[in-house]
Short mmCIF file of C-alpha atoms in Angstrom, two decimals:
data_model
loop_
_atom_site.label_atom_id
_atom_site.label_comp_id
_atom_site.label_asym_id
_atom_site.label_seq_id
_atom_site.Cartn_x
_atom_site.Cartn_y
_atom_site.Cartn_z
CA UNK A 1 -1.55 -14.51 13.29
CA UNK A 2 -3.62 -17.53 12.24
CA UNK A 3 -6.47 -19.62 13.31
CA UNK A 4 -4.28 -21.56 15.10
CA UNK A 5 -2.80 -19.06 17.76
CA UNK A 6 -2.15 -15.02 17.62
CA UNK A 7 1.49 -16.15 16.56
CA UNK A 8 4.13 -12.93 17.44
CA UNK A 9 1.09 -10.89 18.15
CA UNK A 10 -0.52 -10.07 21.57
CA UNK A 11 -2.82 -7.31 20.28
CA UNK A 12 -4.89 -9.60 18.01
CA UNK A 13 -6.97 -12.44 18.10
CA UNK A 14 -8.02 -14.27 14.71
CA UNK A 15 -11.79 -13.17 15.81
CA UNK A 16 -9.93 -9.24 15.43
CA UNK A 17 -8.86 -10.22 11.85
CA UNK A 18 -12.75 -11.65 10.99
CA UNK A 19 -14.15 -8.45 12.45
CA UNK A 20 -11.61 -6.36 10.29
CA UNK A 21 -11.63 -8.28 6.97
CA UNK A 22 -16.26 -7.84 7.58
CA UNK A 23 -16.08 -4.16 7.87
CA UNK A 24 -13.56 -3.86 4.99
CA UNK A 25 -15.10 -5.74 2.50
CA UNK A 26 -17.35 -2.57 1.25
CA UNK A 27 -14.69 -0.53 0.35
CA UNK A 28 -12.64 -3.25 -2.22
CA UNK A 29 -16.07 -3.07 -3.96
CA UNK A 30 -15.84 0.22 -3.67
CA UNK A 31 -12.18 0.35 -5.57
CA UNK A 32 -12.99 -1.58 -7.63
CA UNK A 33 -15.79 0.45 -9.09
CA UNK A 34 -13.61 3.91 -8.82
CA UNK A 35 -11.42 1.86 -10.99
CA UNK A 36 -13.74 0.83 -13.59
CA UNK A 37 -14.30 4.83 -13.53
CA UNK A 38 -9.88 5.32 -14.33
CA UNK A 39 -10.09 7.18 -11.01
CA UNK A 40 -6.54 8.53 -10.32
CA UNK A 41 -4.33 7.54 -6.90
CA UNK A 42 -5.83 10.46 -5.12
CA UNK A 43 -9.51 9.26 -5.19
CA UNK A 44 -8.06 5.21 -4.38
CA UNK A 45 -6.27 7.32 -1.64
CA UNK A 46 -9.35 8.57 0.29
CA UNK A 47 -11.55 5.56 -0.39
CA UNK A 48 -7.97 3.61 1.48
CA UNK A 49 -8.40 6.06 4.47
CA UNK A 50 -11.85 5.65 4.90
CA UNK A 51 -11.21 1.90 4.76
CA UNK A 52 -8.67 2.43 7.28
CA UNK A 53 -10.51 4.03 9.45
CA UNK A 54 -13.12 1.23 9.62
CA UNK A 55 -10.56 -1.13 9.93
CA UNK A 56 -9.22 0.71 13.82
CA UNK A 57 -12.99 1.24 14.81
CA UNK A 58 -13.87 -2.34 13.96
CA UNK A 59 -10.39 -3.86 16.08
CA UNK A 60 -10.44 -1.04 18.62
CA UNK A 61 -7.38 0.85 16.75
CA UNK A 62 -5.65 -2.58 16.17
CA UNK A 63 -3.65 -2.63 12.54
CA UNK A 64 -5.08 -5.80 10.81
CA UNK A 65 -5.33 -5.47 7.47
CA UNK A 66 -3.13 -1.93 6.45
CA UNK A 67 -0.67 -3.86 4.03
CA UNK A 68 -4.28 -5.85 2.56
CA UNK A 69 -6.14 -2.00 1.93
CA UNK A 70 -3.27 -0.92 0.24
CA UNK A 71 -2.25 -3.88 -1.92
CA UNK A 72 -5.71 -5.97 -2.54
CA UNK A 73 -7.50 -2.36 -2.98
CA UNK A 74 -4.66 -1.60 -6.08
CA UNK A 75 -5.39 -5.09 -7.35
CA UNK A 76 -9.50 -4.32 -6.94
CA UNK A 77 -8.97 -1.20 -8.48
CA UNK A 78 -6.70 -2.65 -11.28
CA UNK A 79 -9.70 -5.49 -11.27
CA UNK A 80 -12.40 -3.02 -11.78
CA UNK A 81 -10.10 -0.78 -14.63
CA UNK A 82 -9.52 -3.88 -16.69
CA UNK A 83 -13.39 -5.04 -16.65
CA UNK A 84 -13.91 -1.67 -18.12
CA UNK A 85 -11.79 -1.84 -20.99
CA UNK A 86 -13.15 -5.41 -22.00
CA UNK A 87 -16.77 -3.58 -21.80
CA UNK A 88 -15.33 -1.25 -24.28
CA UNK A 89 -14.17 -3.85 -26.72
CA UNK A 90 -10.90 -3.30 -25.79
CA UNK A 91 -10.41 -6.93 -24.85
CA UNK A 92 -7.51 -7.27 -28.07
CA UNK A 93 -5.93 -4.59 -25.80
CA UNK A 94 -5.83 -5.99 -22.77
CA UNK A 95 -5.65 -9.56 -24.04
CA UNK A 96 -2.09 -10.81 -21.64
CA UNK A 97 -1.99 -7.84 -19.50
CA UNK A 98 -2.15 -8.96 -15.70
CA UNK A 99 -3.97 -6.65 -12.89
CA UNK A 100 0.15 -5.64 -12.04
CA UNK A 101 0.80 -4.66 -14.82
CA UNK A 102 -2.58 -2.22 -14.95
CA UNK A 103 -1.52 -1.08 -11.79
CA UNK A 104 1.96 -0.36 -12.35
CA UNK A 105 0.44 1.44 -15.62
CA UNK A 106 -2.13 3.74 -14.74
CA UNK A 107 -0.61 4.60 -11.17
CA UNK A 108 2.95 3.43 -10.66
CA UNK A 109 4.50 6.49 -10.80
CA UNK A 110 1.79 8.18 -8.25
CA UNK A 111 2.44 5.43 -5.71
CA UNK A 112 6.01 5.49 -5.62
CA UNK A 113 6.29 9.33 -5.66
CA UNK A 114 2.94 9.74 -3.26
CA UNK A 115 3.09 10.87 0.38
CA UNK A 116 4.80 8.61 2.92
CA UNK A 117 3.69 7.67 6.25
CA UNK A 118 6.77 8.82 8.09
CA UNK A 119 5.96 7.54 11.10
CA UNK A 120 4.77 3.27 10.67
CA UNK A 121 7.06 0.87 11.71
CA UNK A 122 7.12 -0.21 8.07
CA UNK A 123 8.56 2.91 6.87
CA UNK A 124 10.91 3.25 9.56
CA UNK A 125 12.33 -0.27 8.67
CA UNK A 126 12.62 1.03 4.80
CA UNK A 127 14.92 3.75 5.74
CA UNK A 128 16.66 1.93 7.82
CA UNK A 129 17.69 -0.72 5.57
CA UNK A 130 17.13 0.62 2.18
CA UNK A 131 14.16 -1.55 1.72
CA UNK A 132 11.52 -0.69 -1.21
CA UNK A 133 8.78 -2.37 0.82
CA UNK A 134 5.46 -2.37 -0.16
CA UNK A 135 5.12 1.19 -1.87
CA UNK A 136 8.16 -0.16 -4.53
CA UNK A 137 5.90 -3.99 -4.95
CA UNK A 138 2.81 -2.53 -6.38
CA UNK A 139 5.07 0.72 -8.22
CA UNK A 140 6.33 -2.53 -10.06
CA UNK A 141 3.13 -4.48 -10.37
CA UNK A 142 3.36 -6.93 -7.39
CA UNK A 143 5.93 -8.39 -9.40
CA UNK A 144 6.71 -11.41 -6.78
CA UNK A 145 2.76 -11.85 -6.59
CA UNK A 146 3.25 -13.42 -10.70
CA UNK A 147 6.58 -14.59 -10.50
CA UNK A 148 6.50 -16.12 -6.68
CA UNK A 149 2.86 -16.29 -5.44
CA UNK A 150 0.80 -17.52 -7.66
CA UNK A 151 3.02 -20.17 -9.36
CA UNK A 152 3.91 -21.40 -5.58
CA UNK A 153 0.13 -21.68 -5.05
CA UNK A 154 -0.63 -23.81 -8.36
CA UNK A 155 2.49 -26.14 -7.22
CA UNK A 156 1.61 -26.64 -3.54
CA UNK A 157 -1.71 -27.58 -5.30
CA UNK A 158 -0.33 -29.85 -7.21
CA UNK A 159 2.35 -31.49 -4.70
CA UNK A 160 -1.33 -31.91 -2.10
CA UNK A 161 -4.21 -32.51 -3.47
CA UNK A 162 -7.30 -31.56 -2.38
CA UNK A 163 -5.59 -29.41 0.66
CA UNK A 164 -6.11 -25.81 -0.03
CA UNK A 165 -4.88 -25.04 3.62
CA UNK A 166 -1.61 -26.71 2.14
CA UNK A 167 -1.31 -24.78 -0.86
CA UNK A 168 -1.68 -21.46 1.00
CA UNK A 169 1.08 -23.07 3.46
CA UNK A 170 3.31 -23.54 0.37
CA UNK A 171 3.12 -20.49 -1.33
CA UNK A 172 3.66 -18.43 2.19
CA UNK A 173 6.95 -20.05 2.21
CA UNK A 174 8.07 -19.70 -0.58
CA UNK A 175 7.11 -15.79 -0.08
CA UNK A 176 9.07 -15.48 2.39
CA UNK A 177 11.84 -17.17 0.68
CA UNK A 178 11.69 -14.56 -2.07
CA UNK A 179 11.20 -11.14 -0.10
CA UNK A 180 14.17 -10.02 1.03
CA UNK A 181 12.47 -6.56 2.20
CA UNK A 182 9.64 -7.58 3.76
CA UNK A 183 9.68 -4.06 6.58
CA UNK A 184 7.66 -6.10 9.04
CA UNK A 185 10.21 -8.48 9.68
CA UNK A 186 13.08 -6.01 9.07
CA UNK A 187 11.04 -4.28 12.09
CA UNK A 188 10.59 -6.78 14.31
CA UNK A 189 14.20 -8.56 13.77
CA UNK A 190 16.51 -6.61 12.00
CA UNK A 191 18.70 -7.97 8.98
CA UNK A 192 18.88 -11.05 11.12
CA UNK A 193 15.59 -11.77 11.94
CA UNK A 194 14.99 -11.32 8.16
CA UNK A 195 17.86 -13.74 7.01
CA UNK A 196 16.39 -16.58 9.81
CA UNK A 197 12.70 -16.60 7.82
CA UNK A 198 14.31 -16.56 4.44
CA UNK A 199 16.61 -19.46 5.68
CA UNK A 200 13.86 -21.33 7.27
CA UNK A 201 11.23 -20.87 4.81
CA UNK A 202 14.33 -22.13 2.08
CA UNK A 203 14.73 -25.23 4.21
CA UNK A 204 11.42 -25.85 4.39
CA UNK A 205 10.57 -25.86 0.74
CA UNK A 206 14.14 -27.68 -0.06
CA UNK A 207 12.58 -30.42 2.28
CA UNK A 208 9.85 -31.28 -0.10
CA UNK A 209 7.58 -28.19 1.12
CA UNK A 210 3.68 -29.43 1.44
CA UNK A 211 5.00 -32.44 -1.16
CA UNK A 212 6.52 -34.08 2.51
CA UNK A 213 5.24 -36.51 4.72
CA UNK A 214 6.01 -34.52 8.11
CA UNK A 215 4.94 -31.61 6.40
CA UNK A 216 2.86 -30.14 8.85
CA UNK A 217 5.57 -30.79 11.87
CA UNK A 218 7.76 -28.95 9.87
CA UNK A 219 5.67 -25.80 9.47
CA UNK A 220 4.57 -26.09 13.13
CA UNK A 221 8.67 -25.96 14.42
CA UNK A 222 9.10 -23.04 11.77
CA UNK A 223 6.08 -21.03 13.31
CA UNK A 224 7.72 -21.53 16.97
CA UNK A 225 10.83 -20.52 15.55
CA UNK A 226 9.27 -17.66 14.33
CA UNK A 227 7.33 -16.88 17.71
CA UNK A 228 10.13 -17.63 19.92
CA UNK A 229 12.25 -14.67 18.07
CA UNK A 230 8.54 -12.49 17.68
CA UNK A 231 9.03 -12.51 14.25
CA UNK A 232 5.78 -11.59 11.54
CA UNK A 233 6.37 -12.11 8.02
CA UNK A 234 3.60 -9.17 7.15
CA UNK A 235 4.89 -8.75 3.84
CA UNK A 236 4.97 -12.31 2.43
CA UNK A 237 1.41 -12.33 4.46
CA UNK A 238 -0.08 -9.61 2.38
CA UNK A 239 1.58 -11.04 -0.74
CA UNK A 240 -0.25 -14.25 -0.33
CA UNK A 241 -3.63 -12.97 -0.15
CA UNK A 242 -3.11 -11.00 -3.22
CA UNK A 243 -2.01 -14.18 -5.00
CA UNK A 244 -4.83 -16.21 -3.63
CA UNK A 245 -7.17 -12.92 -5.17
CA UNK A 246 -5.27 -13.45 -8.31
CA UNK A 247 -5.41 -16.75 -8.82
CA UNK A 248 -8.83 -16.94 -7.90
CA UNK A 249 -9.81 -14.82 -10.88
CA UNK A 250 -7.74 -16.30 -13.16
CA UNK A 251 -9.52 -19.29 -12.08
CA UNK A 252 -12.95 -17.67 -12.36
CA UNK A 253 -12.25 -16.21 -16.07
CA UNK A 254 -11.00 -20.14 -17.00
CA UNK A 255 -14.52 -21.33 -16.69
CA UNK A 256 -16.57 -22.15 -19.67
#
């Protein structure tokens, strides 16, 4: 799903996503002031079903944005925690501590022991495969969002300047590259379908990524690719716009 066309989806429009991402925005205030309050996962858990809930009345019961209240919210939460501890002159404290690492802190261990949704396709695919999935990404402080993500984002940046579309591009390829449990794609294509995005997203980036000259035909033949076999890269999706919200405050505490 993009701006461009619905992609592997024919239950979604990009005008769905807009309407979804509107009535959501309220509630990653929201966590982010119950974390500025140390709420525990059990009050981030009701503000996420609420959000939820506005998400399927705003897309008529279409999943947009599930993987984006669950992730982004920790990372507002974490956001809003860490803002409190500077106002308590705790910055020393803080000083080198990223919003995963809060997270995996003050609610790691409630996340990855916390109730399961037994029956989404994502937790199907986790069984199935032995995938830790999004639950095990922010139990470990979005890891791959620091280590992948962000420093993908700063070097598409760097290898096109002045094209944020092509940084974004970079970065969700080299995602996918990295996330060899992404459940939406284990889902949708199995082990195989799984292995194909890795190796396309691998060839992609080993061709000079958004630092190439046919750049852009490239991507395009990887996104039929990826249609053709009705393949989503969810994960690596929801990864990326946690990056961009982490790099954007990084970006925002930089200034002078």
């Amino acid at each position: 799903m993009s701006h461009v066309d619905a992609g592997s989806h024919d239950d979604m429009t990009a005008d769905t996503f807009y309407r979804s991402a509107a009535a959501l925005a309220p509630f990653f205030a929201e966590l982010a002031d119950a974390g500025a309050r140390d709420a525990g996962m059990p009050a981030l858990r009701k503000i996420g079903l609420r959000a939820e809930r506005a998400m399927l009345a705003a897309t008529g019961g279409v999943n947009t944005h599930r993987g984006a209240i669950f992730g982004l919210g920790l990372l507002c939460a974490a956001a809003g925690l860490h803002g409190s501890r500077e106002r308590r002159a705790q910055r020393g404290q803080a000083a080198g501590v990223t919003l995963g690492d809060l997270v995996a802190a003050r609610w790691g261990d409630e996340i990855a022991g916390g109730p399961r949704a037994a029956d989404s396709h994502g937790a199907r695919a986790a069984r199935r495969y032995g995938a830790g999935g999004a639950r095990a990404e922010a139990a470990g402080g979005f890891a791959r969002v620091y280590a992948v993500g962000v420093p993908a984002l700063r070097d598409g940046a760097r290898r096109a300047r002045g094209d944020a579309e092509a940084a974004r591009v970079h970065a969700c390829f080299a995602l996918i590259a990295a996330l060899d449990d992404d459940t939406n794609l284990l889902h949708r294509g199995g082990r195989d379908g799984l292995d194909f995005a890795q190796r396309t997203a691998r060839e992609f980036l080993a061709a000079g990524g958004v630092g190439a000259c046919d750049w852009r035909a490239r991507a395009a033949a990887a996104h039929r690719a990826f249609v053709a076999r009705r393949l989503s890269p969810g994960g690596a999706a929801d990864l990326l716009a946690m990056s961009l919200f982490v790099a954007a405050l990084d970006d925002a505490r930089a200034l002078p």
